[in-house]
PDB file of C-alpha atoms in Angstrom:
ATOM      1  CA  MET A  17      15.595-104.115  33.624  1.00 43.00           C
ATOM      2  CA  SER A  18      14.269-101.323  31.141  1.00 43.00           C
ATOM      3  CA  ARG A  19      12.583 -98.232  32.540  1.00 37.00           C
ATOM      4  CA  THR A  20       9.573 -98.773  30.772  1.00 35.00           C
ATOM      5  CA  PRO A  21       8.011-101.683  33.148  1.00 40.00           C
ATOM      6  CA  LEU A  22       9.075 -99.344  35.957  1.00 34.00           C
ATOM      7  CA  LEU A  23       7.043 -96.849  34.909  1.00 33.00           C
ATOM      8  CA  LEU A  24       4.045 -98.992  34.206  1.00 36.00           C
ATOM      9  CA  ALA A  25       4.532-100.384  37.303  1.00 38.00           C
ATOM     10  CA  ALA A  26       4.160 -97.023  39.295  1.00 40.00           C
ATOM     11  CA  ALA A  27       1.341 -96.103  37.472  1.00 42.00           C
ATOM     12  CA  LEU A  28      -0.640 -99.092  38.024  1.00 44.00           C
ATOM     13  CA  ALA A  29       0.228 -98.685  41.730  1.00 47.00           C
ATOM     14  CA  CYS A  30      -1.611 -95.284  41.787  1.00 58.00           C
ATOM     15  CA  ALA A  31      -4.065 -96.804  38.979  1.00 45.00           C
ATOM     16  CA  ILE A  32      -7.845 -95.965  40.027  1.00 42.00           C
ATOM     17  CA  PRO A  33      -9.742 -99.102  41.088  1.00 42.00           C
ATOM     18  CA  ALA A  34     -12.901-100.044  39.322  1.00 35.00           C
ATOM     19  CA  ALA A  35     -15.117 -98.848  42.287  1.00 40.00           C
ATOM     20  CA  GLY A  36     -13.643 -95.677  43.093  1.00 46.00           C
ATOM     21  CA  ALA A  37     -10.628 -93.293  42.795  1.00 49.00           C
ATOM     22  CA  VAL A  38      -8.639 -94.536  45.985  1.00 51.00           C
ATOM     23  CA  ALA A  39      -5.615 -97.024  45.417  1.00 46.00           C
ATOM     24  CA  ALA A  40      -5.255 -99.664  47.759  1.00 43.00           C
ATOM     25  CA  VAL A  41      -1.363-100.440  46.643  1.00 45.00           C
ATOM     26  CA  PRO A  42       2.201-100.132  47.998  1.00 45.00           C
ATOM     27  CA  ASP A  43       3.238 -96.440  48.396  1.00 48.00           C
ATOM     28  CA  SER A  44       3.869 -94.573  45.067  1.00 49.00           C
ATOM     29  CA  ALA A  45       4.339 -91.131  46.391  1.00 51.00           C
ATOM     30  CA  SER A  46       6.064 -89.696  43.367  1.00 61.00           C
ATOM     31  CA  ILE A  47       3.044 -90.192  40.824  1.00 88.00           C
ATOM     32  CA  CYS A  48       0.375 -90.164  43.498  1.00 93.00           C
ATOM     33  CA  GLY A  49      -1.061 -87.423  45.741  1.00 96.00           C
ATOM     34  CA  ARG A  50      -2.626 -88.006  49.361  1.00 96.00           C
ATOM     35  CA  VAL A  51      -5.560 -86.635  51.445  1.00 97.00           C
ATOM     36  CA  SER A  52      -5.089 -86.706  55.158  1.00 97.00           C
ATOM     37  CA  VAL A  53      -7.227 -86.376  57.986  1.00 96.00           C
ATOM     38  CA  PHE A  54      -5.103 -86.934  60.905  1.00 95.00           C
ATOM     39  CA  ASP A  55      -5.883 -84.417  63.146  1.00 93.00           C
ATOM     40  CA  ALA A  56      -3.219 -82.059  63.266  1.00 94.00           C
ATOM     41  CA  SER A  57      -5.400 -78.745  62.416  1.00 93.00           C
ATOM     42  CA  PRO A  58      -4.736 -75.830  64.752  1.00 95.00           C
ATOM     43  CA  ARG A  59      -7.701 -75.226  66.897  1.00 95.00           C
ATOM     44  CA  SER A  60      -6.437 -71.223  67.133  1.00 95.00           C
ATOM     45  CA  ARG A  61      -7.436 -71.013  63.546  1.00 96.00           C
ATOM     46  CA  HIS A  62     -10.572 -72.751  64.337  1.00 97.00           C
ATOM     47  CA  LEU A  63      -9.785 -75.734  62.301  1.00 98.00           C
ATOM     48  CA  TYR A  64     -11.315 -79.091  63.657  1.00 97.00           C
ATOM     49  CA  PRO A  65     -11.212 -82.813  62.337  1.00 97.00           C
ATOM     50  CA  ALA A  66     -12.909 -83.887  59.447  1.00 96.00           C
ATOM     51  CA  VAL A  67     -14.471 -87.122  58.119  1.00 94.00           C
ATOM     52  CA  LEU A  68     -13.752 -87.888  54.732  1.00 96.00           C
ATOM     53  CA  ILE A  69     -16.845 -89.585  53.552  1.00 95.00           C
ATOM     54  CA  ALA A  70     -16.247 -90.420  50.079  1.00 96.00           C
ATOM     55  CA  VAL A  71     -14.090 -89.424  46.794  1.00 97.00           C
ATOM     56  CA  ASP A  72     -15.863 -89.123  43.545  1.00 97.00           C
ATOM     57  CA  GLY A  73     -18.840 -91.042  45.352  1.00 95.00           C
ATOM     58  CA  ASN A  74     -16.680 -93.846  46.032  1.00 95.00           C
ATOM     59  CA  LEU A  75     -15.825 -95.093  50.120  1.00 92.00           C
ATOM     60  CA  PRO A  76     -12.240 -93.727  50.525  1.00 91.00           C
ATOM     61  CA  GLY A  77     -11.018 -96.788  52.177  1.00 85.00           C
ATOM     62  CA  PRO A  78     -10.668 -98.336  55.858  1.00 86.00           C
ATOM     63  CA  THR A  79     -12.696 -96.475  58.192  1.00 81.00           C
ATOM     64  CA  GLU A  80      -9.566 -96.183  60.676  1.00 87.00           C
ATOM     65  CA  ALA A  81      -7.160 -94.694  57.779  1.00 93.00           C
ATOM     66  CA  THR A  82      -6.001 -91.307  58.280  1.00 95.00           C
ATOM     67  CA  SER A  83      -4.546 -91.017  54.561  1.00 95.00           C
ATOM     68  CA  PHE A  84      -5.663 -91.980  51.553  1.00 96.00           C
ATOM     69  CA  ARG A  85      -4.058 -91.955  48.046  1.00 95.00           C
ATOM     70  CA  LEU A  86      -5.518 -90.501  45.322  1.00 96.00           C
ATOM     71  CA  THR A  87      -4.501 -90.324  41.564  1.00 96.00           C
ATOM     72  CA  PRO A  88      -3.590 -86.864  40.343  1.00 97.00           C
ATOM     73  CA  GLY A  89      -6.318 -84.533  38.799  1.00 97.00           C
ATOM     74  CA  ARG A  90      -9.692 -83.235  39.952  1.00 98.00           C
ATOM     75  CA  HIS A  91     -11.656 -85.286  42.792  1.00 98.00           C
ATOM     76  CA  LEU A  92     -14.702 -84.257  44.595  1.00 98.00           C
ATOM     77  CA  LEU A  93     -14.610 -85.068  48.241  1.00 98.00           C
ATOM     78  CA  THR A  94     -17.663 -85.584  50.289  1.00 97.00           C
ATOM     79  CA  VAL A  95     -16.759 -84.597  53.773  1.00 97.00           C
ATOM     80  CA  ALA A  96     -18.386 -84.622  57.551  1.00 94.00           C
ATOM     81  CA  GLU A  97     -17.256 -82.159  60.234  1.00 94.00           C
ATOM     82  CA  ASN A  98     -15.928 -83.353  63.760  1.00 94.00           C
ATOM     83  CA  ILE A  99     -16.298 -80.068  65.797  1.00 94.00           C
ATOM     84  CA  ASP A 100     -16.028 -80.623  69.448  1.00 93.00           C
ATOM     85  CA  ALA A 101     -19.316 -80.572  71.033  1.00 90.00           C
ATOM     86  CA  GLU A 102     -18.747 -78.207  73.562  1.00 91.00           C
ATOM     87  CA  GLN A 103     -18.363 -75.361  70.904  1.00 90.00           C
ATOM     88  CA  PHE A 104     -22.420 -75.553  70.492  1.00 87.00           C
ATOM     89  CA  ALA A 105     -25.298 -74.862  73.143  1.00 86.00           C
ATOM     90  CA  SER A 106     -27.327 -77.674  73.766  1.00 85.00           C
ATOM     91  CA  LEU A 107     -29.950 -76.881  71.243  1.00 84.00           C
ATOM     92  CA  PRO A 108     -27.748 -76.599  68.003  1.00 82.00           C
ATOM     93  CA  GLN A 109     -25.759 -79.498  69.371  1.00 82.00           C
ATOM     94  CA  PHE A 110     -29.153 -81.545  69.154  1.00 83.00           C
ATOM     95  CA  GLU A 111     -29.835 -80.274  65.761  1.00 83.00           C
ATOM     96  CA  ARG A 112     -26.483 -81.466  64.477  1.00 82.00           C
ATOM     97  CA  GLY A 113     -27.145 -84.789  65.870  1.00 77.00           C
ATOM     98  CA  ARG A 114     -30.505 -85.032  64.008  1.00 77.00           C
ATOM     99  CA  ALA A 115     -29.007 -83.614  60.786  1.00 68.00           C
ATOM    100  CA  GLY A 116     -27.328 -87.007  59.358  1.00 70.00           C
ATOM    101  CA  ARG A 117     -26.404 -86.715  55.735  1.00 69.00           C
ATOM    102  CA  GLU A 118     -27.372 -83.375  55.498  1.00 78.00           C
ATOM    103  CA  ARG A 119     -24.508 -82.252  57.260  1.00 86.00           C
ATOM    104  CA  TYR A 120     -22.195 -83.634  54.555  1.00 94.00           C
ATOM    105  CA  LYS A 121     -20.507 -81.194  52.344  1.00 96.00           C
ATOM    106  CA  THR A 122     -18.332 -81.399  49.135  1.00 97.00           C
ATOM    107  CA  LEU A 123     -14.848 -79.945  48.405  1.00 98.00           C
ATOM    108  CA  GLU A 124     -13.241 -80.396  44.858  1.00 98.00           C
ATOM    109  CA  ILE A 125      -9.649 -80.338  44.834  1.00 98.00           C
ATOM    110  CA  ASP A 126      -6.834 -80.752  41.925  1.00 98.00           C
ATOM    111  CA  VAL A 127      -4.527 -83.490  43.238  1.00 97.00           C
ATOM    112  CA  GLN A 128      -0.901 -82.779  42.333  1.00 97.00           C
ATOM    113  CA  PRO A 129       1.508 -86.124  42.399  1.00 96.00           C
ATOM    114  CA  GLY A 130       3.810 -86.138  45.521  1.00 96.00           C
ATOM    115  CA  VAL A 131       1.745 -83.761  47.647  1.00 97.00           C
ATOM    116  CA  THR A 132      -0.520 -84.471  50.784  1.00 97.00           C
ATOM    117  CA  TYR A 133      -3.337 -82.256  51.316  1.00 98.00           C
ATOM    118  CA  ARG A 134      -4.257 -81.794  55.008  1.00 98.00           C
ATOM    119  CA  LEU A 135      -8.249 -81.891  55.196  1.00 98.00           C
ATOM    120  CA  ALA A 136     -10.178 -80.178  58.088  1.00 98.00           C
ATOM    121  CA  ALA A 137     -13.446 -78.743  59.184  1.00 98.00           C
ATOM    122  CA  GLN A 138     -13.311 -74.687  59.220  1.00 98.00           C
ATOM    123  CA  PHE A 139     -15.470 -73.552  62.198  1.00 97.00           C
ATOM    124  CA  ASN A 140     -17.272 -70.555  61.353  1.00 96.00           C
ATOM    125  CA  LEU A 141     -17.881 -68.694  64.840  1.00 92.00           C
ATOM    126  CA  ASP A 142     -20.112 -66.092  63.572  1.00 93.00           C
ATOM    127  CA  ARG A 143     -22.412 -68.684  61.999  1.00 91.00           C
ATOM    128  CA  ARG A 144     -22.047 -71.475  64.889  1.00 88.00           C
ATOM    129  CA  ALA A 145     -26.031 -71.316  65.672  1.00 85.00           C
ATOM    130  CA  SER A 146     -26.790 -71.851  62.026  1.00 87.00           C
ATOM    131  CA  ILE A 147     -27.146 -75.611  61.911  1.00 88.00           C
ATOM    132  CA  LYS A 148     -30.200 -76.100  59.761  1.00 85.00           C
ATOM    133  CA  ASP A 149     -29.045 -74.152  56.911  1.00 89.00           C
ATOM    134  CA  ASN A 150     -25.364 -75.970  57.514  1.00 91.00           C
ATOM    135  CA  ALA A 151     -23.551 -72.523  57.447  1.00 93.00           C
ATOM    136  CA  TYR A 152     -21.125 -73.162  60.568  1.00 94.00           C
ATOM    137  CA  TRP A 153     -18.597 -75.072  58.979  1.00 96.00           C
ATOM    138  CA  ASP A 154     -16.886 -75.740  55.622  1.00 97.00           C
ATOM    139  CA  PRO A 155     -14.575 -78.176  54.709  1.00 98.00           C
ATOM    140  CA  THR A 156     -10.866 -76.861  53.444  1.00 98.00           C
ATOM    141  CA  ILE A 157      -7.603 -78.030  52.832  1.00 98.00           C
ATOM    142  CA  TRP A 158      -5.443 -76.340  55.575  1.00 98.00           C
ATOM    143  CA  SER A 159      -2.183 -77.242  54.618  1.00 97.00           C
ATOM    144  CA  GLU A 160      -0.060 -78.854  51.444  1.00 97.00           C
ATOM    145  CA  VAL A 161       3.058 -80.681  51.998  1.00 96.00           C
ATOM    146  CA  ALA A 162       5.317 -81.763  49.078  1.00 94.00           C
ATOM    147  CA  GLU A 163       6.813 -85.480  50.133  1.00 83.00           C
TER     148      GLU A 163
END
């Protein structure tokens, strides 16, 4: 078998479906990148779980997934925080619950092939009461791992 069909098959394995930028095909880590929301972020750095809401405006995949395959290039991630409730007093916690989609933030990343980007919510302790202006957290890539 020649290399051309193999390269074409690998490229198609990471091709963007019509509905978005997330591929739902067998692993092709050599040409795809990944965004991981698996909660391994260090609390000592005030990093908490993040929820990937959308990639380039489209749903990223199954809700139970912790890793999402993306084509190389720039992508806009829509992210929600999942900071532990005990980090907030009762009134700010109540305000967080009412915020809904206004709590979402975006993060632009440049995906490289064969790299997993670990996504988290950076909790800004000095702004923990700034719920209404959404300043208490920021989406962040806390680690990049070459696969």
